[in-house]
Amino acid sequence: MRIAVGAITRRRPEGLKRLLDSFARMERPEGADIEFVFCENDEESRVSDVVENFRSEVPEPVQLMLEPQKGIPFARNRVLAAALEQGFDFLTFVDDDEVVKPDWLVNLLSAMQARSLDLCGGPVEFTRPDDRLSPMQEAVFIHKTERSLKNITRREADAAANKDSRLNIYTNNWCVRIDAVRTHGLMFDEAMRYTGGSDTRFSRQMRSAGASIGWAPSAWVSEVLPRKRLTLSYYAGRARDQASNDVLIRQHSTIKTWIRATQRLTDALLNFLSVPVRGRKALVNAGFKFGMATGLLRATMGLKSRHYAPSHERLHVESR
């Protein structure tokens, strides 16, 4: 069994170093041949020294490719193409601002094999940055983590009841069977270079092709949320862009989208009116719901997310 442990990265050398340190410490599945396959999405390498240090610490082969065409799906496809060409059995992805738990890969592959899955995902826990948070940033952090934990709980329940085949699987904690990719001829949609959501579309295409999809509740990774992505403006903007992507990917009708937008606007107004009583929690929820409503309305006008556009890059790379 050959496993390509993959990750893509762009201008996050410290985050990548933490991820690679966790790769070095993680348990290896018994009987598996592992290779690390990384792709840097940049015109020139800025993390070659980080990867070279990692290469000296692990016994497995380590590849670092360069993808100058900017956009997450381009970098993902470079890694996926390498896994296809080099005859791997499985490919995993996690993000370059995460760390994996020691038993992550063992548990992820165990779920894949035990249930003969073609695509599998696992939970992501969010942790605070070392920097002190403002009261509003703390409120955003709590809102985001509470929403995430509810979603993880639902997914765990679906997996326990064998009802997880309809879940979307995201590349922040992801494993795919390469034969299934080859059979169905799938790649990440490069038209979504700036929108985000190409992993959601990939997951839905896998399901439509008849692939077996599931959830690995014990395959945990952890992500530290930076302060600059814990502002209400960023949080609402992210909700806007995800809602817009949801309409694009699911191809919802205009009428259904307008109804959803009206519901979210009503929720936002009710939460805003309750701010004097419920404080920042209501304000964050109002901003989140308003962001969703805005994204839904923008989608009805044919406007797409620009979440990862060059103009927003400062929010996604490490400060220089």
PDB file of C-alpha atoms in Angstrom:
ATOM      1  CA  MET A   1       0.000   0.000   0.000  1.00  0.00           C
ATOM      2  CA  ARG A   2       1.531   3.296  -1.149  1.00  0.00           C
ATOM      3  CA  ILE A   3       0.325   6.522   0.440  1.00  0.00           C
ATOM      4  CA  ALA A   4       1.098  10.024  -0.801  1.00  0.00           C
ATOM      5  CA  VAL A   5       0.791  12.436   2.129  1.00  0.00           C
ATOM      6  CA  GLY A   6       0.086  15.704   0.351  1.00  0.00           C
ATOM      7  CA  ALA A   7      -0.104  19.384   1.167  1.00  0.00           C
ATOM      8  CA  ILE A   8      -0.079  22.604  -0.806  1.00  0.00           C
ATOM      9  CA  THR A   9       1.369  25.828   0.510  1.00  0.00           C
ATOM     10  CA  ARG A  10       1.724  29.501  -0.311  1.00  0.00           C
ATOM     11  CA  ARG A  11       3.772  31.924   1.762  1.00  0.00           C
ATOM     12  CA  ARG A  12       3.162  30.307   5.131  1.00  0.00           C
ATOM     13  CA  PRO A  13       6.632  29.058   6.095  1.00  0.00           C
ATOM     14  CA  GLU A  14       5.968  29.001   9.844  1.00  0.00           C
ATOM     15  CA  GLY A  15       2.657  27.215   9.436  1.00  0.00           C
ATOM     16  CA  LEU A  16       4.215  24.726   7.041  1.00  0.00           C
ATOM     17  CA  LYS A  17       7.036  24.045   9.480  1.00  0.00           C
ATOM     18  CA  ARG A  18       4.531  23.225  12.241  1.00  0.00           C
ATOM     19  CA  LEU A  19       2.675  20.900   9.870  1.00  0.00           C
ATOM     20  CA  LEU A  20       5.863  19.128   8.810  1.00  0.00           C
ATOM     21  CA  ASP A  21       6.935  18.751  12.427  1.00  0.00           C
ATOM     22  CA  SER A  22       3.634  16.988  13.120  1.00  0.00           C
ATOM     23  CA  PHE A  23       4.169  14.762  10.058  1.00  0.00           C
ATOM     24  CA  ALA A  24       7.567  13.799  11.418  1.00  0.00           C
ATOM     25  CA  ARG A  25       6.039  12.782  14.766  1.00  0.00           C
ATOM     26  CA  MET A  26       2.947  10.965  13.485  1.00  0.00           C
ATOM     27  CA  GLU A  27       2.482   7.210  13.593  1.00  0.00           C
ATOM     28  CA  ARG A  28       2.931   5.300  10.345  1.00  0.00           C
ATOM     29  CA  PRO A  29       0.279   2.758   9.260  1.00  0.00           C
ATOM     30  CA  GLU A  30       1.592  -0.783   9.411  1.00  0.00           C
ATOM     31  CA  GLY A  31       2.599  -2.188   6.038  1.00  0.00           C
ATOM     32  CA  ALA A  32       2.396   1.166   4.258  1.00  0.00           C
ATOM     33  CA  ASP A  33       5.003   2.879   2.093  1.00  0.00           C
ATOM     34  CA  ILE A  34       4.672   6.628   2.618  1.00  0.00           C
ATOM     35  CA  GLU A  35       5.944   9.475   0.490  1.00  0.00           C
ATOM     36  CA  PHE A  36       5.406  13.169   1.159  1.00  0.00           C
ATOM     37  CA  VAL A  37       4.261  15.141  -1.883  1.00  0.00           C
ATOM     38  CA  PHE A  38       4.110  18.925  -1.509  1.00  0.00           C
ATOM     39  CA  CYS A  39       3.345  21.724  -3.955  1.00  0.00           C
ATOM     40  CA  GLU A  40       4.241  25.363  -3.449  1.00  0.00           C
ATOM     41  CA  ASN A  41       1.879  27.702  -5.281  1.00  0.00           C
ATOM     42  CA  ASP A  42       4.293  30.471  -6.202  1.00  0.00           C
ATOM     43  CA  GLU A  43       6.599  31.747  -8.936  1.00  0.00           C
ATOM     44  CA  GLU A  44       9.673  30.738  -6.938  1.00  0.00           C
ATOM     45  CA  SER A  45      10.168  28.611  -3.859  1.00  0.00           C
ATOM     46  CA  ARG A  46      10.133  30.345  -0.485  1.00  0.00           C
ATOM     47  CA  VAL A  47       9.963  27.211   1.678  1.00  0.00           C
ATOM     48  CA  SER A  48      12.654  24.988   0.163  1.00  0.00           C
ATOM     49  CA  ASP A  49      14.768  25.308   3.313  1.00  0.00           C
ATOM     50  CA  VAL A  50      11.796  24.289   5.500  1.00  0.00           C
ATOM     51  CA  VAL A  51      11.170  21.237   3.319  1.00  0.00           C
ATOM     52  CA  GLU A  52      14.878  20.390   3.171  1.00  0.00           C
ATOM     53  CA  ASN A  53      15.079  20.378   6.967  1.00  0.00           C
ATOM     54  CA  PHE A  54      12.038  18.097   7.073  1.00  0.00           C
ATOM     55  CA  ARG A  55      13.640  15.795   4.494  1.00  0.00           C
ATOM     56  CA  SER A  56      16.611  15.332   6.798  1.00  0.00           C
ATOM     57  CA  GLU A  57      14.316  14.342   9.699  1.00  0.00           C
ATOM     58  CA  VAL A  58      12.175  11.618   8.089  1.00  0.00           C
ATOM     59  CA  PRO A  59      13.112   8.319   6.430  1.00  0.00           C
ATOM     60  CA  GLU A  60      10.513   8.638   3.663  1.00  0.00           C
ATOM     61  CA  PRO A  61      10.998  10.328   0.257  1.00  0.00           C
ATOM     62  CA  VAL A  62       9.918  13.986   0.125  1.00  0.00           C
ATOM     63  CA  GLN A  63       8.872  15.771  -3.072  1.00  0.00           C
ATOM     64  CA  LEU A  64       8.453  19.543  -3.450  1.00  0.00           C
ATOM     65  CA  MET A  65       6.914  20.780  -6.683  1.00  0.00           C
ATOM     66  CA  LEU A  66       6.381  24.373  -7.809  1.00  0.00           C
ATOM     67  CA  GLU A  67       3.106  25.500  -9.400  1.00  0.00           C
ATOM     68  CA  PRO A  68       3.421  29.108 -10.647  1.00  0.00           C
ATOM     69  CA  GLN A  69      -0.197  29.318 -11.855  1.00  0.00           C
ATOM     70  CA  LYS A  70      -1.816  30.999  -8.875  1.00  0.00           C
ATOM     71  CA  GLY A  71      -4.888  29.322  -7.426  1.00  0.00           C
ATOM     72  CA  ILE A  72      -5.597  26.548  -4.943  1.00  0.00           C
ATOM     73  CA  PRO A  73      -7.048  24.061  -7.491  1.00  0.00           C
ATOM     74  CA  PHE A  74      -3.947  24.377  -9.707  1.00  0.00           C
ATOM     75  CA  ALA A  75      -1.686  23.380  -6.813  1.00  0.00           C
ATOM     76  CA  ARG A  76      -4.012  20.584  -5.696  1.00  0.00           C
ATOM     77  CA  ASN A  77      -4.078  19.207  -9.225  1.00  0.00           C
ATOM     78  CA  ARG A  78      -0.270  19.139  -9.393  1.00  0.00           C
ATOM     79  CA  VAL A  79      -0.207  16.897  -6.334  1.00  0.00           C
ATOM     80  CA  LEU A  80      -3.109  14.788  -7.569  1.00  0.00           C
ATOM     81  CA  ALA A  81      -1.482  14.361 -10.985  1.00  0.00           C
ATOM     82  CA  ALA A  82       1.747  13.242  -9.305  1.00  0.00           C
ATOM     83  CA  ALA A  83      -0.145  10.665  -7.244  1.00  0.00           C
ATOM     84  CA  LEU A  84      -1.823   9.342 -10.395  1.00  0.00           C
ATOM     85  CA  GLU A  85       1.376   9.230 -12.446  1.00  0.00           C
ATOM     86  CA  GLN A  86       3.487   7.657  -9.709  1.00  0.00           C
ATOM     87  CA  GLY A  87       1.088   4.820  -8.927  1.00  0.00           C
ATOM     88  CA  PHE A  88       0.043   5.637  -5.369  1.00  0.00           C
ATOM     89  CA  ASP A  89      -2.933   3.881  -3.815  1.00  0.00           C
ATOM     90  CA  PHE A  90      -4.078   6.759  -1.593  1.00  0.00           C
ATOM     91  CA  LEU A  91      -3.560  10.511  -1.433  1.00  0.00           C
ATOM     92  CA  THR A  92      -4.189  12.655   1.620  1.00  0.00           C
ATOM     93  CA  PHE A  93      -4.456  16.422   1.987  1.00  0.00           C
ATOM     94  CA  VAL A  94      -4.346  18.736   4.975  1.00  0.00           C
ATOM     95  CA  ASP A  95      -3.842  22.521   5.017  1.00  0.00           C
ATOM     96  CA  ASP A  96      -0.535  24.267   5.607  1.00  0.00           C
ATOM     97  CA  ASP A  97      -1.865  26.054   8.705  1.00  0.00           C
ATOM     98  CA  GLU A  98      -2.799  22.826  10.488  1.00  0.00           C
ATOM     99  CA  VAL A  99      -1.064  20.125  12.485  1.00  0.00           C
ATOM    100  CA  VAL A 100      -2.056  16.464  12.511  1.00  0.00           C
ATOM    101  CA  LYS A 101      -2.614  14.396  15.632  1.00  0.00           C
ATOM    102  CA  PRO A 102      -0.126  11.520  16.101  1.00  0.00           C
ATOM    103  CA  ASP A 103      -2.700   8.862  15.136  1.00  0.00           C
ATOM    104  CA  TRP A 104      -4.270  10.899  12.319  1.00  0.00           C
ATOM    105  CA  LEU A 105      -2.992   8.932   9.339  1.00  0.00           C
ATOM    106  CA  VAL A 106      -3.461   5.550  11.010  1.00  0.00           C
ATOM    107  CA  ASN A 107      -7.100   6.340  11.811  1.00  0.00           C
ATOM    108  CA  LEU A 108      -7.824   7.921   8.428  1.00  0.00           C
ATOM    109  CA  LEU A 109      -6.462   4.951   6.490  1.00  0.00           C
ATOM    110  CA  SER A 110      -8.148   2.502   8.852  1.00  0.00           C
ATOM    111  CA  ALA A 111     -11.531   4.073   8.052  1.00  0.00           C
ATOM    112  CA  MET A 112     -10.784   4.006   4.323  1.00  0.00           C
ATOM    113  CA  GLN A 113      -9.873   0.332   4.346  1.00  0.00           C
ATOM    114  CA  ALA A 114     -12.417  -0.956   6.855  1.00  0.00           C
ATOM    115  CA  ARG A 115     -15.308   0.455   4.837  1.00  0.00           C
ATOM    116  CA  SER A 116     -13.746   0.307   1.353  1.00  0.00           C
ATOM    117  CA  LEU A 117     -14.201   4.063   0.977  1.00  0.00           C
ATOM    118  CA  ASP A 118     -13.130   6.041  -2.075  1.00  0.00           C
ATOM    119  CA  LEU A 119     -13.115   9.409  -0.309  1.00  0.00           C
ATOM    120  CA  CYS A 120     -12.934  10.108   3.406  1.00  0.00           C
ATOM    121  CA  GLY A 121     -12.628  13.128   5.693  1.00  0.00           C
ATOM    122  CA  GLY A 122     -12.022  13.833   9.342  1.00  0.00           C
ATOM    123  CA  PRO A 123     -12.623  16.562  11.933  1.00  0.00           C
ATOM    124  CA  VAL A 124     -10.703  19.811  12.399  1.00  0.00           C
ATOM    125  CA  GLU A 125     -10.479  21.455  15.810  1.00  0.00           C
ATOM    126  CA  PHE A 126      -9.798  25.181  16.062  1.00  0.00           C
ATOM    127  CA  THR A 127      -7.424  26.621  18.654  1.00  0.00           C
ATOM    128  CA  ARG A 128      -6.638  30.181  19.756  1.00  0.00           C
ATOM    129  CA  PRO A 129      -3.508  31.951  18.568  1.00  0.00           C
ATOM    130  CA  ASP A 130      -0.838  32.795  21.106  1.00  0.00           C
ATOM    131  CA  ASP A 131      -1.612  36.515  20.730  1.00  0.00           C
ATOM    132  CA  ARG A 132      -4.172  38.053  23.029  1.00  0.00           C
ATOM    133  CA  LEU A 133      -7.618  38.377  21.436  1.00  0.00           C
ATOM    134  CA  SER A 134      -9.819  41.438  21.659  1.00  0.00           C
ATOM    135  CA  PRO A 135     -13.312  40.911  23.129  1.00  0.00           C
ATOM    136  CA  MET A 136     -14.805  40.910  19.625  1.00  0.00           C
ATOM    137  CA  GLN A 137     -12.201  38.486  18.304  1.00  0.00           C
ATOM    138  CA  GLU A 138     -12.950  36.230  21.255  1.00  0.00           C
ATOM    139  CA  ALA A 139     -16.659  36.366  20.401  1.00  0.00           C
ATOM    140  CA  VAL A 140     -15.918  35.444  16.779  1.00  0.00           C
ATOM    141  CA  PHE A 141     -13.671  32.584  17.904  1.00  0.00           C
ATOM    142  CA  ILE A 142     -16.376  31.187  20.200  1.00  0.00           C
ATOM    143  CA  HIS A 143     -19.045  31.451  17.486  1.00  0.00           C
ATOM    144  CA  LYS A 144     -16.839  29.715  14.926  1.00  0.00           C
ATOM    145  CA  THR A 145     -15.754  26.919  17.253  1.00  0.00           C
ATOM    146  CA  GLU A 146     -19.300  26.289  18.492  1.00  0.00           C
ATOM    147  CA  ARG A 147     -20.571  26.011  14.919  1.00  0.00           C
ATOM    148  CA  SER A 148     -17.692  23.691  14.045  1.00  0.00           C
ATOM    149  CA  LEU A 149     -18.285  21.411  17.024  1.00  0.00           C
ATOM    150  CA  LYS A 150     -21.995  21.119  16.183  1.00  0.00           C
ATOM    151  CA  ASN A 151     -21.086  20.156  12.630  1.00  0.00           C
ATOM    152  CA  ILE A 152     -18.527  17.591  13.837  1.00  0.00           C
ATOM    153  CA  THR A 153     -21.090  16.091  16.218  1.00  0.00           C
ATOM    154  CA  ARG A 154     -23.601  15.739  13.375  1.00  0.00           C
ATOM    155  CA  ARG A 155     -20.990  14.090  11.188  1.00  0.00           C
ATOM    156  CA  GLU A 156     -20.006  11.675  13.941  1.00  0.00           C
ATOM    157  CA  ALA A 157     -23.661  10.719  14.359  1.00  0.00           C
ATOM    158  CA  ASP A 158     -24.016  10.208  10.608  1.00  0.00           C
ATOM    159  CA  ALA A 159     -20.930   7.990  10.565  1.00  0.00           C
ATOM    160  CA  ALA A 160     -22.192   5.936  13.527  1.00  0.00           C
ATOM    161  CA  ALA A 161     -25.503   5.409  11.730  1.00  0.00           C
ATOM    162  CA  ASN A 162     -23.772   4.693   8.403  1.00  0.00           C
ATOM    163  CA  LYS A 163     -25.432   7.780   6.909  1.00  0.00           C
ATOM    164  CA  ASP A 164     -22.277   9.720   6.052  1.00  0.00           C
ATOM    165  CA  SER A 165     -22.248   8.948   2.327  1.00  0.00           C
ATOM    166  CA  ARG A 166     -23.893  12.323   1.554  1.00  0.00           C
ATOM    167  CA  LEU A 167     -21.285  14.412   3.361  1.00  0.00           C
ATOM    168  CA  ASN A 168     -19.059  16.845   1.520  1.00  0.00           C
ATOM    169  CA  ILE A 169     -15.381  16.132   2.205  1.00  0.00           C
ATOM    170  CA  TYR A 170     -12.884  19.000   2.394  1.00  0.00           C
ATOM    171  CA  THR A 171      -9.147  18.999   1.759  1.00  0.00           C
ATOM    172  CA  ASN A 172      -8.393  20.372   5.220  1.00  0.00           C
ATOM    173  CA  ASN A 173      -8.542  16.690   6.275  1.00  0.00           C
ATOM    174  CA  TRP A 174      -8.992  14.414   3.279  1.00  0.00           C
ATOM    175  CA  CYS A 175      -8.051  11.059   1.777  1.00  0.00           C
ATOM    176  CA  VAL A 176      -8.915   9.694  -1.668  1.00  0.00           C
ATOM    177  CA  ARG A 177      -8.419   6.304  -3.299  1.00  0.00           C
ATOM    178  CA  ILE A 178      -6.403   6.972  -6.449  1.00  0.00           C
ATOM    179  CA  ASP A 179      -8.034   4.179  -8.458  1.00  0.00           C
ATOM    180  CA  ALA A 180     -11.399   5.886  -7.951  1.00  0.00           C
ATOM    181  CA  VAL A 181      -9.996   9.192  -9.224  1.00  0.00           C
ATOM    182  CA  ARG A 182      -8.540   7.423 -12.238  1.00  0.00           C
ATOM    183  CA  THR A 183     -11.762   5.540 -12.943  1.00  0.00           C
ATOM    184  CA  HIS A 184     -13.951   8.632 -12.808  1.00  0.00           C
ATOM    185  CA  GLY A 185     -11.438  10.987 -14.448  1.00  0.00           C
ATOM    186  CA  LEU A 186     -11.799  13.732 -11.854  1.00  0.00           C
ATOM    187  CA  MET A 187      -9.612  16.724 -11.050  1.00  0.00           C
ATOM    188  CA  PHE A 188     -10.157  19.913  -9.054  1.00  0.00           C
ATOM    189  CA  ASP A 189     -12.070  22.575 -10.985  1.00  0.00           C
ATOM    190  CA  GLU A 190      -9.499  25.192 -11.987  1.00  0.00           C
ATOM    191  CA  ALA A 191     -12.251  27.659 -12.915  1.00  0.00           C
ATOM    192  CA  MET A 192     -12.687  28.047  -9.137  1.00  0.00           C
ATOM    193  CA  ARG A 193      -9.173  29.399  -8.664  1.00  0.00           C
ATOM    194  CA  TYR A 194     -10.272  32.413  -6.591  1.00  0.00           C
ATOM    195  CA  THR A 195     -13.690  31.371  -5.317  1.00  0.00           C
ATOM    196  CA  GLY A 196     -12.736  28.527  -2.982  1.00  0.00           C
ATOM    197  CA  GLY A 197     -14.910  25.420  -2.897  1.00  0.00           C
ATOM    198  CA  SER A 198     -13.136  23.307  -5.523  1.00  0.00           C
ATOM    199  CA  ASP A 199     -12.845  20.514  -2.945  1.00  0.00           C
ATOM    200  CA  THR A 200     -16.603  20.656  -2.308  1.00  0.00           C
ATOM    201  CA  ARG A 201     -17.247  20.345  -6.030  1.00  0.00           C
ATOM    202  CA  PHE A 202     -14.777  17.436  -6.259  1.00  0.00           C
ATOM    203  CA  SER A 203     -16.569  15.663  -3.411  1.00  0.00           C
ATOM    204  CA  ARG A 204     -19.970  16.104  -5.047  1.00  0.00           C
ATOM    205  CA  GLN A 205     -18.635  14.893  -8.393  1.00  0.00           C
ATOM    206  CA  MET A 206     -17.205  11.801  -6.702  1.00  0.00           C
ATOM    207  CA  ARG A 207     -20.594  11.071  -5.131  1.00  0.00           C
ATOM    208  CA  SER A 208     -22.423  11.627  -8.432  1.00  0.00           C
ATOM    209  CA  ALA A 209     -20.046   9.148 -10.073  1.00  0.00           C
ATOM    210  CA  GLY A 210     -21.027   6.508  -7.524  1.00  0.00           C
ATOM    211  CA  ALA A 211     -17.943   6.661  -5.307  1.00  0.00           C
ATOM    212  CA  SER A 212     -18.156   5.535  -1.687  1.00  0.00           C
ATOM    213  CA  ILE A 213     -17.777   8.456   0.744  1.00  0.00           C
ATOM    214  CA  GLY A 214     -17.441   8.433   4.524  1.00  0.00           C
ATOM    215  CA  TRP A 215     -16.211  10.100   7.701  1.00  0.00           C
ATOM    216  CA  ALA A 216     -13.390   9.135  10.073  1.00  0.00           C
ATOM    217  CA  PRO A 217     -14.349  10.600  13.482  1.00  0.00           C
ATOM    218  CA  SER A 218     -11.026   9.735  15.130  1.00  0.00           C
ATOM    219  CA  ALA A 219      -8.727  11.206  12.448  1.00  0.00           C
ATOM    220  CA  TRP A 220      -8.179  14.665  13.982  1.00  0.00           C
ATOM    221  CA  VAL A 221      -6.188  17.654  12.817  1.00  0.00           C
ATOM    222  CA  SER A 222      -5.868  21.015  14.548  1.00  0.00           C
ATOM    223  CA  GLU A 223      -5.814  24.550  13.132  1.00  0.00           C
ATOM    224  CA  VAL A 224      -4.675  27.701  14.916  1.00  0.00           C
ATOM    225  CA  LEU A 225      -6.884  30.623  13.884  1.00  0.00           C
ATOM    226  CA  PRO A 226      -4.846  33.807  13.343  1.00  0.00           C
ATOM    227  CA  ARG A 227      -6.115  37.080  14.785  1.00  0.00           C
ATOM    228  CA  LYS A 228      -6.578  38.690  11.369  1.00  0.00           C
ATOM    229  CA  ARG A 229      -9.140  36.013  10.453  1.00  0.00           C
ATOM    230  CA  LEU A 230     -11.067  36.464  13.698  1.00  0.00           C
ATOM    231  CA  THR A 231     -12.488  39.876  12.853  1.00  0.00           C
ATOM    232  CA  LEU A 232     -16.219  40.234  12.293  1.00  0.00           C
ATOM    233  CA  SER A 233     -15.641  41.668   8.818  1.00  0.00           C
ATOM    234  CA  TYR A 234     -13.587  38.656   7.723  1.00  0.00           C
ATOM    235  CA  TYR A 235     -15.983  36.199   9.351  1.00  0.00           C
ATOM    236  CA  ALA A 236     -19.022  37.752   7.655  1.00  0.00           C
ATOM    237  CA  GLY A 237     -17.137  37.932   4.362  1.00  0.00           C
ATOM    238  CA  ARG A 238     -16.243  34.268   4.595  1.00  0.00           C
ATOM    239  CA  ALA A 239     -19.896  33.397   5.265  1.00  0.00           C
ATOM    240  CA  ARG A 240     -20.853  35.502   2.221  1.00  0.00           C
ATOM    241  CA  ASP A 241     -18.378  33.715  -0.047  1.00  0.00           C
ATOM    242  CA  GLN A 242     -19.293  30.235   1.162  1.00  0.00           C
ATOM    243  CA  ALA A 243     -22.996  30.941   0.653  1.00  0.00           C
ATOM    244  CA  SER A 244     -22.285  32.200  -2.850  1.00  0.00           C
ATOM    245  CA  ASN A 245     -20.250  29.071  -3.611  1.00  0.00           C
ATOM    246  CA  ASP A 246     -23.042  26.871  -2.284  1.00  0.00           C
ATOM    247  CA  VAL A 247     -25.470  28.295  -4.852  1.00  0.00           C
ATOM    248  CA  LEU A 248     -22.913  27.915  -7.633  1.00  0.00           C
ATOM    249  CA  ILE A 249     -22.044  24.312  -6.775  1.00  0.00           C
ATOM    250  CA  ARG A 250     -25.545  23.082  -5.987  1.00  0.00           C
ATOM    251  CA  GLN A 251     -27.129  25.125  -8.816  1.00  0.00           C
ATOM    252  CA  HIS A 252     -30.051  26.225  -6.698  1.00  0.00           C
ATOM    253  CA  SER A 253     -32.898  28.035  -8.403  1.00  0.00           C
ATOM    254  CA  THR A 254     -33.212  31.804  -8.104  1.00  0.00           C
ATOM    255  CA  ILE A 255     -36.503  31.501  -6.224  1.00  0.00           C
ATOM    256  CA  LYS A 256     -35.091  29.063  -3.672  1.00  0.00           C
ATOM    257  CA  THR A 257     -32.035  31.269  -3.224  1.00  0.00           C
ATOM    258  CA  TRP A 258     -34.160  34.382  -2.653  1.00  0.00           C
ATOM    259  CA  ILE A 259     -36.211  32.533  -0.039  1.00  0.00           C
ATOM    260  CA  ARG A 260     -33.024  31.453   1.770  1.00  0.00           C
ATOM    261  CA  ALA A 261     -31.629  34.983   1.571  1.00  0.00           C
ATOM    262  CA  THR A 262     -34.820  36.418   3.074  1.00  0.00           C
ATOM    263  CA  GLN A 263     -34.641  33.924   5.936  1.00  0.00           C
ATOM    264  CA  ARG A 264     -31.016  34.829   6.651  1.00  0.00           C
ATOM    265  CA  LEU A 265     -31.760  38.553   6.539  1.00  0.00           C
ATOM    266  CA  THR A 266     -34.595  38.044   9.008  1.00  0.00           C
ATOM    267  CA  ASP A 267     -32.259  36.075  11.287  1.00  0.00           C
ATOM    268  CA  ALA A 268     -29.668  38.840  11.027  1.00  0.00           C
ATOM    269  CA  LEU A 269     -32.190  41.537  11.936  1.00  0.00           C
ATOM    270  CA  LEU A 270     -33.543  39.595  14.921  1.00  0.00           C
ATOM    271  CA  ASN A 271     -30.030  38.985  16.209  1.00  0.00           C
ATOM    272  CA  PHE A 272     -29.081  42.633  15.723  1.00  0.00           C
ATOM    273  CA  LEU A 273     -32.152  43.774  17.675  1.00  0.00           C
ATOM    274  CA  SER A 274     -31.141  41.455  20.521  1.00  0.00           C
ATOM    275  CA  VAL A 275     -27.636  42.911  20.836  1.00  0.00           C
ATOM    276  CA  PRO A 276     -28.558  45.118  23.858  1.00  0.00           C
ATOM    277  CA  VAL A 277     -29.536  41.944  25.720  1.00  0.00           C
ATOM    278  CA  ARG A 278     -27.214  39.259  24.314  1.00  0.00           C
ATOM    279  CA  GLY A 279     -24.192  41.423  23.534  1.00  0.00           C
ATOM    280  CA  ARG A 280     -21.373  40.424  21.223  1.00  0.00           C
ATOM    281  CA  LYS A 281     -22.700  36.912  20.685  1.00  0.00           C
ATOM    282  CA  ALA A 282     -25.798  38.315  19.000  1.00  0.00           C
ATOM    283  CA  LEU A 283     -23.719  40.829  17.041  1.00  0.00           C
ATOM    284  CA  VAL A 284     -21.428  38.115  15.665  1.00  0.00           C
ATOM    285  CA  ASN A 285     -24.419  35.954  14.754  1.00  0.00           C
ATOM    286  CA  ALA A 286     -26.065  38.938  13.056  1.00  0.00           C
ATOM    287  CA  GLY A 287     -22.923  39.592  11.017  1.00  0.00           C
ATOM    288  CA  PHE A 288     -22.626  35.930  10.083  1.00  0.00           C
ATOM    289  CA  LYS A 289     -26.258  35.695   8.949  1.00  0.00           C
ATOM    290  CA  PHE A 290     -26.006  38.991   7.057  1.00  0.00           C
ATOM    291  CA  GLY A 291     -22.897  37.700   5.287  1.00  0.00           C
ATOM    292  CA  MET A 292     -24.764  34.557   4.243  1.00  0.00           C
ATOM    293  CA  ALA A 293     -27.705  36.598   2.954  1.00  0.00           C
ATOM    294  CA  THR A 294     -25.402  38.868   0.973  1.00  0.00           C
ATOM    295  CA  GLY A 295     -23.664  35.891  -0.622  1.00  0.00           C
ATOM    296  CA  LEU A 296     -26.969  34.324  -1.626  1.00  0.00           C
ATOM    297  CA  LEU A 297     -28.195  37.568  -3.181  1.00  0.00           C
ATOM    298  CA  ARG A 298     -24.912  38.102  -5.019  1.00  0.00           C
ATOM    299  CA  ALA A 299     -25.199  34.600  -6.455  1.00  0.00           C
ATOM    300  CA  THR A 300     -28.601  35.401  -7.965  1.00  0.00           C
ATOM    301  CA  MET A 301     -26.891  38.230  -9.851  1.00  0.00           C
ATOM    302  CA  GLY A 302     -24.188  35.927 -11.158  1.00  0.00           C
ATOM    303  CA  LEU A 303     -21.490  37.346  -8.875  1.00  0.00           C
ATOM    304  CA  LYS A 304     -18.884  34.854  -7.693  1.00  0.00           C
ATOM    305  CA  SER A 305     -16.731  34.714  -4.591  1.00  0.00           C
ATOM    306  CA  ARG A 306     -13.322  36.393  -4.816  1.00  0.00           C
ATOM    307  CA  HIS A 307     -12.187  35.063  -1.460  1.00  0.00           C
ATOM    308  CA  TYR A 308      -8.733  34.009  -2.672  1.00  0.00           C
ATOM    309  CA  ALA A 309      -8.196  36.786  -5.213  1.00  0.00           C
ATOM    310  CA  PRO A 310      -4.786  38.544  -5.166  1.00  0.00           C
ATOM    311  CA  SER A 311      -6.388  41.615  -3.584  1.00  0.00           C
ATOM    312  CA  HIS A 312      -7.260  39.528  -0.492  1.00  0.00           C
ATOM    313  CA  GLU A 313      -3.996  37.633  -0.223  1.00  0.00           C
ATOM    314  CA  ARG A 314      -2.769  39.487   2.872  1.00  0.00           C
ATOM    315  CA  LEU A 315      -5.510  37.712   4.827  1.00  0.00           C
ATOM    316  CA  HIS A 316      -4.243  34.278   3.841  1.00  0.00           C
ATOM    317  CA  VAL A 317      -0.473  34.504   3.988  1.00  0.00           C
ATOM    318  CA  GLU A 318       1.792  35.039   6.956  1.00  0.00           C
ATOM    319  CA  SER A 319       2.810  38.610   7.743  1.00  0.00           C
ATOM    320  CA  ARG A 320       6.149  39.585   6.349  1.00  0.00           C
TER     321      ARG A 320
END
